[in-house]
């Protein structure tokens, strides 16, 4: 089978497309034939060796997939054979076949494509966990999504709209703002303008926003925090801009607003059962057409290095997905 592997931390261009031996499932595992794999900014950082944790070399990049079950390990129910599943794949995703714990494989709703399913779990679970469990988002509240045209940002728009919020998307280019509006945002603003908070006034009036969803960090965070209404919540999701902001603690006091960490990965590692209701709700919403996780584009396996480079270069729009079929 074909797989992409990282043999040395560095640029995505150093990844190699290789032929690896087929896999046999161990007890409790299934082997899936991969149909699609989702990528994110974190995957590009892991390849560069710039993430908080380093994956031992060599490794197959990626961590989420969708595919069809083609082999069952001991103890796995027969009825799983042939089913379409989506799963987290901590040992890598950019391979034509993967052995995964059967327990972690979730059936793909009938109306969901493999491409949508492969880019779904991380960004949508983070959004629902962030808004519902951490941010206590209520219907009618106003949400400002930073980095709104990224994979995590687009899912946040979709989930916040499904929860009845008014959504303002902040993005750095016209093309990205158009994509965020197409993903369901009610308004879009250009936060590359140093005076970007002035663009909020005609949208919100004098009320400011109730929640900030922040996967970007850097200089954007403090300005966004200053835009919160009393009782507002700033959801800290990630630091794609590179710099970790240091917000003076008088601001939460004066604003009567909270800074809340949204570490979905840490949350489910500490309490694996907690993801079951999140996934149940999200798949119900997919079936009901309440959320729309279809990615804007998908790419063949050989283009994975270029896709990862676009994430590092701030040029990617939406959730990038690699497809394994023609
Ligand atoms: N907390 C969690 O559980 C969790 C889960 C998944 C991901 N994350 C984090 O979420 C963040 C976003 O991930 P993603 O996959 O959505 O990435 P992405 O698709 O690349 O989106 C990130 C966005 O950040 C903005 N950005 C600003 N400065 C940037 C820079 N110097 N380089 C790259 N992007 C920059 C870009 O939008 P503009 O050009 O419009 O500014 C870009 O669209 C990452 O930091 C990731 O670690 C957190």
mmCIF file of C-alpha atoms and ligand atoms in Angstrom:
data_model
loop_
_atom_site.group_PDB
_atom_site.id
_atom_site.type_symbol
_atom_site.label_atom_id
_atom_site.label_comp_id
_atom_site.label_asym_id
_atom_site.label_seq_id
_atom_site.Cartn_x
_atom_site.Cartn_y
_atom_site.Cartn_z
ATOM 1 C CA UNK A 1 0.000 0.000 0.000
ATOM 2 C CA UNK A 2 1.034 3.612 -0.581
ATOM 3 C CA UNK A 3 1.703 5.905 2.366
ATOM 4 C CA UNK A 4 3.360 9.232 3.010
ATOM 5 C CA UNK A 5 6.046 9.249 5.682
ATOM 6 C CA UNK A 6 8.092 11.844 7.534
ATOM 7 C CA UNK A 7 11.715 10.690 8.121
ATOM 8 C CA UNK A 8 13.147 14.025 9.351
ATOM 9 C CA UNK A 9 11.473 17.081 10.903
ATOM 10 C CA UNK A 10 11.333 19.879 8.342
ATOM 11 C CA UNK A 11 9.377 21.257 5.414
ATOM 12 C CA UNK A 12 6.454 19.240 3.972
ATOM 13 C CA UNK A 13 8.474 18.971 0.725
ATOM 14 C CA UNK A 14 10.766 16.484 2.520
ATOM 15 C CA UNK A 15 7.895 13.975 2.986
ATOM 16 C CA UNK A 16 8.212 10.804 0.907
ATOM 17 C CA UNK A 17 5.573 8.724 -0.854
ATOM 18 C CA UNK A 18 6.443 5.083 -0.155
ATOM 19 C CA UNK A 19 5.249 1.530 -0.594
ATOM 20 C CA UNK A 20 4.623 -0.052 2.836
ATOM 21 C CA UNK A 21 3.563 -3.628 3.689
ATOM 22 C CA UNK A 22 -0.175 -4.253 4.166
ATOM 23 C CA UNK A 23 -1.470 -4.415 7.731
ATOM 24 C CA UNK A 24 -3.157 -7.216 9.644
ATOM 25 C CA UNK A 25 -5.585 -6.204 12.412
ATOM 26 C CA UNK A 26 -4.695 -7.148 16.000
ATOM 27 C CA UNK A 27 -7.353 -8.228 18.515
ATOM 28 C CA UNK A 28 -9.980 -5.491 18.858
ATOM 29 C CA UNK A 29 -8.831 -3.705 15.691
ATOM 30 C CA UNK A 30 -10.218 -3.289 12.205
ATOM 31 C CA UNK A 31 -8.319 -2.500 9.026
ATOM 32 C CA UNK A 32 -9.908 0.217 6.912
ATOM 33 C CA UNK A 33 -9.328 1.040 3.277
ATOM 34 C CA UNK A 34 -8.828 4.780 3.539
ATOM 35 C CA UNK A 35 -11.175 6.907 1.420
ATOM 36 C CA UNK A 36 -10.141 10.319 2.743
ATOM 37 C CA UNK A 37 -7.909 11.905 5.390
ATOM 38 C CA UNK A 38 -8.286 15.342 6.993
ATOM 39 C CA UNK A 39 -5.289 17.604 7.616
ATOM 40 C CA UNK A 40 -4.855 20.625 9.872
ATOM 41 C CA UNK A 41 -2.312 23.194 10.949
ATOM 42 C CA UNK A 42 -1.167 20.889 13.770
ATOM 43 C CA UNK A 43 -0.120 18.220 11.228
ATOM 44 C CA UNK A 44 2.140 20.736 9.478
ATOM 45 C CA UNK A 45 3.663 21.748 12.839
ATOM 46 C CA UNK A 46 4.258 18.083 13.779
ATOM 47 C CA UNK A 47 6.136 17.505 10.497
ATOM 48 C CA UNK A 48 8.221 20.617 11.180
ATOM 49 C CA UNK A 49 8.978 19.337 14.723
ATOM 50 C CA UNK A 50 7.500 22.608 16.057
ATOM 51 C CA UNK A 51 4.537 21.235 18.032
ATOM 52 C CA UNK A 52 4.501 20.915 21.865
ATOM 53 C CA UNK A 53 5.008 17.152 21.540
ATOM 54 C CA UNK A 54 7.314 15.507 19.003
ATOM 55 C CA UNK A 55 6.149 12.382 17.157
ATOM 56 C CA UNK A 56 8.988 9.807 17.002
ATOM 57 C CA UNK A 57 10.447 9.392 13.485
ATOM 58 C CA UNK A 58 9.612 7.980 11.028
ATOM 59 C CA UNK A 59 5.854 8.577 11.105
ATOM 60 C CA UNK A 60 2.832 8.796 8.815
ATOM 61 C CA UNK A 61 1.321 12.313 9.142
ATOM 62 C CA UNK A 62 -2.352 13.057 9.779
ATOM 63 C CA UNK A 63 -4.709 11.973 12.520
ATOM 64 C CA UNK A 64 -8.262 11.686 11.169
ATOM 65 C CA UNK A 65 -9.733 9.496 8.458
ATOM 66 C CA UNK A 66 -12.799 7.998 6.854
ATOM 67 C CA UNK A 67 -12.903 4.662 5.057
ATOM 68 C CA UNK A 68 -14.455 1.234 4.679
ATOM 69 C CA UNK A 69 -13.749 -1.690 7.024
ATOM 70 C CA UNK A 70 -12.009 -4.478 5.068
ATOM 71 C CA UNK A 71 -10.627 -6.770 7.815
ATOM 72 C CA UNK A 72 -11.621 -7.608 11.396
ATOM 73 C CA UNK A 73 -9.346 -8.515 14.304
ATOM 74 C CA UNK A 74 -10.257 -11.089 16.932
ATOM 75 C CA UNK A 75 -13.297 -10.093 18.999
ATOM 76 C CA UNK A 76 -14.648 -7.491 16.556
ATOM 77 C CA UNK A 77 -18.334 -8.063 15.627
ATOM 78 C CA UNK A 78 -18.887 -9.442 12.069
ATOM 79 C CA UNK A 79 -21.438 -6.682 11.360
ATOM 80 C CA UNK A 80 -18.601 -4.119 11.164
ATOM 81 C CA UNK A 81 -17.271 -5.719 7.964
ATOM 82 C CA UNK A 82 -17.826 -3.389 5.000
ATOM 83 C CA UNK A 83 -19.187 -0.476 7.050
ATOM 84 C CA UNK A 84 -18.176 3.142 6.330
ATOM 85 C CA UNK A 85 -16.514 4.647 9.382
ATOM 86 C CA UNK A 86 -14.717 7.785 10.511
ATOM 87 C CA UNK A 87 -12.078 7.742 13.225
ATOM 88 C CA UNK A 88 -9.177 9.454 14.897
ATOM 89 C CA UNK A 89 -5.980 7.758 13.802
ATOM 90 C CA UNK A 90 -3.175 8.784 16.170
ATOM 91 C CA UNK A 91 -0.641 6.588 14.352
ATOM 92 C CA UNK A 92 -1.166 8.518 11.072
ATOM 93 C CA UNK A 93 -3.741 8.981 8.338
ATOM 94 C CA UNK A 94 -1.943 9.387 4.990
ATOM 95 C CA UNK A 95 -1.905 5.669 4.114
ATOM 96 C CA UNK A 96 -4.116 3.575 1.852
ATOM 97 C CA UNK A 97 -4.849 1.154 4.705
ATOM 98 C CA UNK A 98 -4.892 1.721 8.453
ATOM 99 C CA UNK A 99 -5.346 -0.533 11.491
ATOM 100 C CA UNK A 100 -7.550 1.203 14.063
ATOM 101 C CA UNK A 101 -9.224 0.239 17.356
ATOM 102 C CA UNK A 102 -12.771 -0.882 16.420
ATOM 103 C CA UNK A 103 -14.142 0.948 19.482
ATOM 104 C CA UNK A 104 -13.055 4.308 18.051
ATOM 105 C CA UNK A 105 -14.697 3.814 14.634
ATOM 106 C CA UNK A 106 -17.916 5.786 14.231
ATOM 107 C CA UNK A 107 -20.426 4.969 11.465
ATOM 108 C CA UNK A 108 -20.585 7.704 8.801
ATOM 109 C CA UNK A 109 -24.128 9.091 8.346
ATOM 110 C CA UNK A 110 -25.639 8.015 4.984
ATOM 111 C CA UNK A 111 -25.814 11.587 3.686
ATOM 112 C CA UNK A 112 -22.154 12.380 4.485
ATOM 113 C CA UNK A 113 -19.301 11.987 1.970
ATOM 114 C CA UNK A 114 -15.992 10.363 2.963
ATOM 115 C CA UNK A 115 -14.305 13.745 2.401
ATOM 116 C CA UNK A 116 -16.676 15.475 4.837
ATOM 117 C CA UNK A 117 -16.322 12.665 7.405
ATOM 118 C CA UNK A 118 -12.502 12.699 7.243
ATOM 119 C CA UNK A 119 -12.345 16.391 8.145
ATOM 120 C CA UNK A 120 -15.110 16.285 10.707
ATOM 121 C CA UNK A 121 -14.129 14.877 14.082
ATOM 122 C CA UNK A 122 -11.407 17.252 15.310
ATOM 123 C CA UNK A 123 -12.772 20.590 14.094
ATOM 124 C CA UNK A 124 -16.464 19.928 14.812
ATOM 125 C CA UNK A 125 -15.955 18.282 18.215
ATOM 126 C CA UNK A 126 -13.671 21.166 19.219
ATOM 127 C CA UNK A 127 -16.349 23.656 18.138
ATOM 128 C CA UNK A 128 -19.227 21.932 19.945
ATOM 129 C CA UNK A 129 -17.156 21.268 23.082
ATOM 130 C CA UNK A 130 -15.943 24.879 22.953
ATOM 131 C CA UNK A 131 -19.314 26.552 22.475
ATOM 132 C CA UNK A 132 -21.494 24.219 24.567
ATOM 133 C CA UNK A 133 -19.301 22.949 27.421
ATOM 134 C CA UNK A 134 -16.751 25.768 27.751
ATOM 135 C CA UNK A 135 -18.557 28.847 26.421
ATOM 136 C CA UNK A 136 -22.171 28.023 27.397
ATOM 137 C CA UNK A 137 -23.340 29.671 24.172
ATOM 138 C CA UNK A 138 -27.027 30.625 24.248
ATOM 139 C CA UNK A 139 -29.328 31.115 21.276
ATOM 140 C CA UNK A 140 -29.284 34.704 20.009
ATOM 141 C CA UNK A 141 -25.790 35.507 21.317
ATOM 142 C CA UNK A 142 -23.138 37.037 19.055
ATOM 143 C CA UNK A 143 -19.952 35.093 18.311
ATOM 144 C CA UNK A 144 -16.757 36.500 16.775
ATOM 145 C CA UNK A 145 -14.718 33.753 15.066
ATOM 146 C CA UNK A 146 -11.031 34.576 14.430
ATOM 147 C CA UNK A 147 -9.209 32.789 11.595
ATOM 148 C CA UNK A 148 -12.719 32.102 10.369
ATOM 149 C CA UNK A 149 -11.746 30.659 6.969
ATOM 150 C CA UNK A 150 -9.404 28.015 8.443
ATOM 151 C CA UNK A 151 -10.517 24.436 9.065
ATOM 152 C CA UNK A 152 -11.228 25.039 12.753
ATOM 153 C CA UNK A 153 -12.807 28.443 12.043
ATOM 154 C CA UNK A 154 -15.205 27.168 9.347
ATOM 155 C CA UNK A 155 -16.453 24.388 11.649
ATOM 156 C CA UNK A 156 -16.950 26.987 14.409
ATOM 157 C CA UNK A 157 -19.122 29.089 12.075
ATOM 158 C CA UNK A 158 -21.252 26.049 11.193
ATOM 159 C CA UNK A 159 -21.703 24.888 14.801
ATOM 160 C CA UNK A 160 -22.374 28.385 16.185
ATOM 161 C CA UNK A 161 -25.074 28.932 13.524
ATOM 162 C CA UNK A 162 -26.621 25.538 14.376
ATOM 163 C CA UNK A 163 -26.775 26.701 18.020
ATOM 164 C CA UNK A 164 -28.668 29.861 17.029
ATOM 165 C CA UNK A 165 -25.844 32.407 17.286
ATOM 166 C CA UNK A 166 -25.201 35.481 15.174
ATOM 167 C CA UNK A 167 -21.722 34.904 13.694
ATOM 168 C CA UNK A 168 -19.104 37.482 12.739
ATOM 169 C CA UNK A 169 -16.163 36.039 10.812
ATOM 170 C CA UNK A 170 -12.718 37.672 11.018
ATOM 171 C CA UNK A 171 -10.303 36.802 8.218
ATOM 172 C CA UNK A 172 -7.342 38.421 6.498
ATOM 173 C CA UNK A 173 -8.253 38.347 2.786
ATOM 174 C CA UNK A 174 -11.269 39.018 0.646
ATOM 175 C CA UNK A 175 -11.254 35.425 -0.628
ATOM 176 C CA UNK A 176 -11.236 34.088 2.949
ATOM 177 C CA UNK A 177 -14.053 36.417 4.025
ATOM 178 C CA UNK A 178 -16.148 35.264 1.042
ATOM 179 C CA UNK A 179 -15.509 31.639 2.054
ATOM 180 C CA UNK A 180 -16.544 32.370 5.655
ATOM 181 C CA UNK A 181 -19.767 34.027 4.483
ATOM 182 C CA UNK A 182 -20.453 31.037 2.195
ATOM 183 C CA UNK A 183 -19.944 28.789 5.252
ATOM 184 C CA UNK A 184 -22.823 30.615 6.977
ATOM 185 C CA UNK A 185 -21.303 33.606 8.777
ATOM 186 C CA UNK A 186 -23.695 36.572 9.014
ATOM 187 C CA UNK A 187 -20.938 39.185 8.683
ATOM 188 C CA UNK A 188 -17.263 39.242 7.800
ATOM 189 C CA UNK A 189 -14.563 41.728 8.755
ATOM 190 C CA UNK A 190 -10.902 42.243 7.852
ATOM 191 C CA UNK A 191 -8.849 41.860 11.029
ATOM 192 C CA UNK A 192 -5.569 42.512 9.202
ATOM 193 C CA UNK A 193 -6.569 46.200 9.481
ATOM 194 C CA UNK A 194 -4.981 47.471 12.751
ATOM 195 C CA UNK A 195 -8.209 49.404 13.439
ATOM 196 C CA UNK A 196 -10.395 46.339 12.795
ATOM 197 C CA UNK A 197 -12.496 46.743 15.929
ATOM 198 C CA UNK A 198 -14.097 49.806 14.298
ATOM 199 C CA UNK A 199 -15.644 47.416 11.744
ATOM 200 C CA UNK A 200 -17.559 45.770 14.611
ATOM 201 C CA UNK A 201 -19.511 48.906 15.511
ATOM 202 C CA UNK A 202 -21.912 48.947 12.528
ATOM 203 C CA UNK A 203 -22.497 45.198 12.996
ATOM 204 C CA UNK A 204 -23.117 45.013 16.741
ATOM 205 C CA UNK A 205 -24.164 48.578 17.531
ATOM 206 C CA UNK A 206 -22.846 49.411 21.002
ATOM 207 C CA UNK A 207 -23.340 45.925 22.410
ATOM 208 C CA UNK A 208 -20.027 44.181 21.694
ATOM 209 C CA UNK A 209 -19.810 40.412 21.257
ATOM 210 C CA UNK A 210 -20.723 37.642 23.691
ATOM 211 C CA UNK A 211 -18.112 35.084 22.671
ATOM 212 C CA UNK A 212 -14.786 35.072 20.873
ATOM 213 C CA UNK A 213 -13.644 31.783 19.284
ATOM 214 C CA UNK A 214 -9.866 32.160 18.981
ATOM 215 C CA UNK A 215 -7.721 29.560 17.150
ATOM 216 C CA UNK A 216 -5.218 32.284 16.130
ATOM 217 C CA UNK A 217 -3.659 34.055 19.157
ATOM 218 C CA UNK A 218 -0.921 36.651 18.522
ATOM 219 C CA UNK A 219 -1.914 40.314 18.560
ATOM 220 C CA UNK A 220 -5.488 39.504 17.523
ATOM 221 C CA UNK A 221 -6.434 38.034 20.907
ATOM 222 C CA UNK A 222 -6.227 41.109 23.128
ATOM 223 C CA UNK A 223 -8.117 43.289 20.643
ATOM 224 C CA UNK A 224 -10.795 40.597 20.390
ATOM 225 C CA UNK A 225 -10.995 40.275 24.177
ATOM 226 C CA UNK A 226 -11.503 44.050 24.403
ATOM 227 C CA UNK A 227 -14.541 43.610 22.118
ATOM 228 C CA UNK A 228 -16.383 41.377 24.601
ATOM 229 C CA UNK A 229 -19.583 42.507 26.302
ATOM 230 C CA UNK A 230 -19.874 42.135 30.099
ATOM 231 C CA UNK A 231 -20.245 38.444 30.890
ATOM 232 C CA UNK A 232 -18.466 37.584 27.624
ATOM 233 C CA UNK A 233 -16.318 34.492 27.122
ATOM 234 C CA UNK A 234 -13.046 34.347 25.163
ATOM 235 C CA UNK A 235 -12.489 30.766 24.026
ATOM 236 C CA UNK A 236 -8.763 29.999 23.642
ATOM 237 C CA UNK A 237 -8.514 27.327 20.931
ATOM 238 C CA UNK A 238 -5.028 27.666 19.419
ATOM 239 C CA UNK A 239 -2.157 29.860 18.309
ATOM 240 C CA UNK A 240 -1.889 29.623 14.528
ATOM 241 C CA UNK A 241 -0.285 33.104 14.470
ATOM 242 C CA UNK A 242 2.645 31.652 16.419
ATOM 243 C CA UNK A 243 2.774 34.023 19.399
ATOM 244 C CA UNK A 244 1.022 33.178 22.651
ATOM 245 C CA UNK A 245 -0.694 36.390 23.779
ATOM 246 C CA UNK A 246 -0.343 37.734 27.324
ATOM 247 C CA UNK A 247 -3.584 39.483 28.261
ATOM 248 C CA UNK A 248 -3.401 41.850 31.291
ATOM 249 C CA UNK A 249 -5.589 40.441 34.068
ATOM 250 C CA UNK A 250 -7.240 43.796 34.747
ATOM 251 C CA UNK A 251 -9.138 43.307 31.464
ATOM 252 C CA UNK A 252 -11.199 40.265 32.559
ATOM 253 C CA UNK A 253 -11.872 42.087 35.839
ATOM 254 C CA UNK A 254 -13.002 45.361 34.253
ATOM 255 C CA UNK A 255 -14.955 43.578 31.516
ATOM 256 C CA UNK A 256 -16.486 40.985 33.874
ATOM 257 C CA UNK A 257 -15.487 38.546 31.140
ATOM 258 C CA UNK A 258 -13.791 35.135 31.165
ATOM 259 C CA UNK A 259 -10.875 33.536 29.352
ATOM 260 C CA UNK A 260 -11.667 29.838 28.888
ATOM 261 C CA UNK A 261 -9.274 27.185 27.542
ATOM 262 C CA UNK A 262 -10.747 24.808 24.950
ATOM 263 C CA UNK A 263 -8.464 21.761 24.897
ATOM 264 C CA UNK A 264 -10.785 19.205 23.302
ATOM 265 C CA UNK A 265 -7.949 16.659 22.906
ATOM 266 C CA UNK A 266 -7.022 16.928 26.603
ATOM 267 C CA UNK A 267 -10.702 16.757 27.573
ATOM 268 C CA UNK A 268 -11.328 13.448 25.792
ATOM 269 C CA UNK A 269 -8.009 11.932 26.927
ATOM 270 C CA UNK A 270 -9.010 12.681 30.536
ATOM 271 C CA UNK A 271 -12.544 11.425 30.028
ATOM 272 C CA UNK A 272 -12.907 9.336 26.814
ATOM 273 C CA UNK A 273 -16.653 8.720 27.324
ATOM 274 C CA UNK A 274 -17.312 12.468 27.177
ATOM 275 C CA UNK A 275 -16.929 12.467 23.389
ATOM 276 C CA UNK A 276 -19.835 10.056 22.826
ATOM 277 C CA UNK A 277 -22.604 12.655 23.413
ATOM 278 C CA UNK A 278 -20.670 15.241 21.384
ATOM 279 C CA UNK A 279 -20.381 12.910 18.374
ATOM 280 C CA UNK A 280 -23.990 11.746 18.790
ATOM 281 C CA UNK A 281 -25.273 15.306 18.637
ATOM 282 C CA UNK A 282 -23.023 16.232 15.698
ATOM 283 C CA UNK A 283 -23.966 13.175 13.604
ATOM 284 C CA UNK A 284 -27.668 13.849 14.343
ATOM 285 C CA UNK A 285 -27.148 17.396 13.085
ATOM 286 C CA UNK A 286 -25.469 16.077 9.909
ATOM 287 C CA UNK A 287 -28.370 13.665 9.269
ATOM 288 C CA UNK A 288 -30.896 16.458 9.855
ATOM 289 C CA UNK A 289 -28.974 18.836 7.551
ATOM 290 C CA UNK A 290 -28.421 21.262 10.439
ATOM 291 C CA UNK A 291 -24.658 21.446 9.848
ATOM 292 C CA UNK A 292 -22.788 21.265 6.535
ATOM 293 C CA UNK A 293 -19.262 19.860 6.944
ATOM 294 C CA UNK A 294 -18.544 19.323 3.237
ATOM 295 C CA UNK A 295 -14.974 20.611 2.515
ATOM 296 C CA UNK A 296 -14.528 23.138 -0.302
ATOM 297 C CA UNK A 297 -11.932 20.954 -2.047
ATOM 298 C CA UNK A 298 -10.075 17.659 -1.790
ATOM 299 C CA UNK A 299 -6.651 16.718 -3.120
ATOM 300 C CA UNK A 300 -4.885 13.520 -4.286
ATOM 301 C CA UNK A 301 -2.331 11.889 -1.970
ATOM 302 C CA UNK A 302 0.668 13.119 -3.979
ATOM 303 C CA UNK A 303 -0.421 16.726 -3.297
ATOM 304 C CA UNK A 304 -0.386 16.306 0.495
ATOM 305 C CA UNK A 305 3.007 18.092 0.911
ATOM 306 C CA UNK A 306 1.717 21.131 -1.040
ATOM 307 C CA UNK A 307 -1.506 21.144 1.007
ATOM 308 C CA UNK A 308 0.513 21.095 4.257
ATOM 309 C CA UNK A 309 2.775 23.896 2.994
ATOM 310 C CA UNK A 310 -0.301 26.070 2.228
ATOM 311 C CA UNK A 311 -1.397 25.637 5.863
ATOM 312 C CA UNK A 312 2.007 26.897 7.056
ATOM 313 C CA UNK A 313 1.920 29.764 4.521
ATOM 314 C CA UNK A 314 -1.538 30.947 5.696
ATOM 315 C CA UNK A 315 -2.923 30.230 2.223
ATOM 316 C CA UNK A 316 -5.297 27.360 2.981
ATOM 317 C CA UNK A 317 -9.076 27.889 2.955
ATOM 318 C CA UNK A 318 -11.437 25.539 4.805
ATOM 319 C CA UNK A 319 -10.557 22.053 5.980
ATOM 320 C CA UNK A 320 -8.018 20.421 3.617
ATOM 321 C CA UNK A 321 -8.860 16.808 2.819
ATOM 322 C CA UNK A 322 -6.808 14.213 0.935
ATOM 323 C CA UNK A 323 -8.874 11.776 -1.157
ATOM 324 C CA UNK A 324 -7.656 8.251 -1.884
ATOM 325 C CA UNK A 325 -10.015 7.413 -4.756
ATOM 326 C CA UNK A 326 -10.104 8.877 -8.247
HETATM 327 N N1 LIG B 1 -8.049 23.383 21.142
HETATM 328 C C1 LIG B 1 -8.262 22.343 20.394
HETATM 329 O O1 LIG B 1 -8.796 21.340 20.856
HETATM 330 C C2 LIG B 1 -7.819 22.402 18.958
HETATM 331 C C3 LIG B 1 -8.246 21.424 18.045
HETATM 332 C C4 LIG B 1 -7.832 21.530 16.718
HETATM 333 C C5 LIG B 1 -7.007 22.585 16.324
HETATM 334 N N2 LIG B 1 -6.605 23.502 17.247
HETATM 335 C C6 LIG B 1 -5.759 24.654 16.852
HETATM 336 O O2 LIG B 1 -6.501 25.507 16.005
HETATM 337 C C7 LIG B 1 -5.588 26.288 15.231
HETATM 338 C C8 LIG B 1 -6.110 26.391 13.808
HETATM 339 O O3 LIG B 1 -6.017 25.134 13.162
HETATM 340 P P1 LIG B 1 -6.570 24.933 11.672
HETATM 341 O O4 LIG B 1 -6.313 23.517 11.331
HETATM 342 O O5 LIG B 1 -7.911 25.529 11.526
HETATM 343 O O6 LIG B 1 -5.538 25.845 10.858
HETATM 344 P P2 LIG B 1 -5.794 26.685 9.507
HETATM 345 O O7 LIG B 1 -6.791 26.004 8.658
HETATM 346 O O8 LIG B 1 -4.444 26.965 8.971
HETATM 347 O O9 LIG B 1 -6.447 28.044 10.033
HETATM 348 C C9 LIG B 1 -5.733 28.916 10.865
HETATM 349 C C10 LIG B 1 -6.078 30.358 10.540
HETATM 350 O O10 LIG B 1 -5.275 31.182 11.386
HETATM 351 C C11 LIG B 1 -4.998 32.399 10.724
HETATM 352 N N3 LIG B 1 -3.592 32.797 10.906
HETATM 353 C C12 LIG B 1 -3.180 33.968 11.426
HETATM 354 N N4 LIG B 1 -1.847 34.042 11.435
HETATM 355 C C13 LIG B 1 -1.378 32.897 10.891
HETATM 356 C C14 LIG B 1 -0.083 32.403 10.611
HETATM 357 N N5 LIG B 1 1.018 33.105 10.918
HETATM 358 N N6 LIG B 1 0.028 31.190 10.044
HETATM 359 C C15 LIG B 1 -1.071 30.456 9.743
HETATM 360 N N7 LIG B 1 -2.353 30.874 10.000
HETATM 361 C C16 LIG B 1 -2.502 32.099 10.557
HETATM 362 C C17 LIG B 1 -5.305 32.191 9.227
HETATM 363 O O11 LIG B 1 -6.412 33.033 8.910
HETATM 364 P P3 LIG B 1 -6.207 34.553 8.428
HETATM 365 O O12 LIG B 1 -5.238 34.552 7.283
HETATM 366 O O13 LIG B 1 -7.581 34.950 8.055
HETATM 367 O O14 LIG B 1 -5.659 35.283 9.616
HETATM 368 C C18 LIG B 1 -5.729 30.745 9.105
HETATM 369 O O15 LIG B 1 -6.858 30.590 8.249
HETATM 370 C C19 LIG B 1 -4.222 25.634 15.364
HETATM 371 O O16 LIG B 1 -3.405 26.435 16.195
HETATM 372 C C20 LIG B 1 -4.520 24.316 16.046
HETATM 373 O O17 LIG B 1 -3.461 23.912 16.873
HETATM 374 C C21 LIG B 1 -6.998 23.424 18.533
#
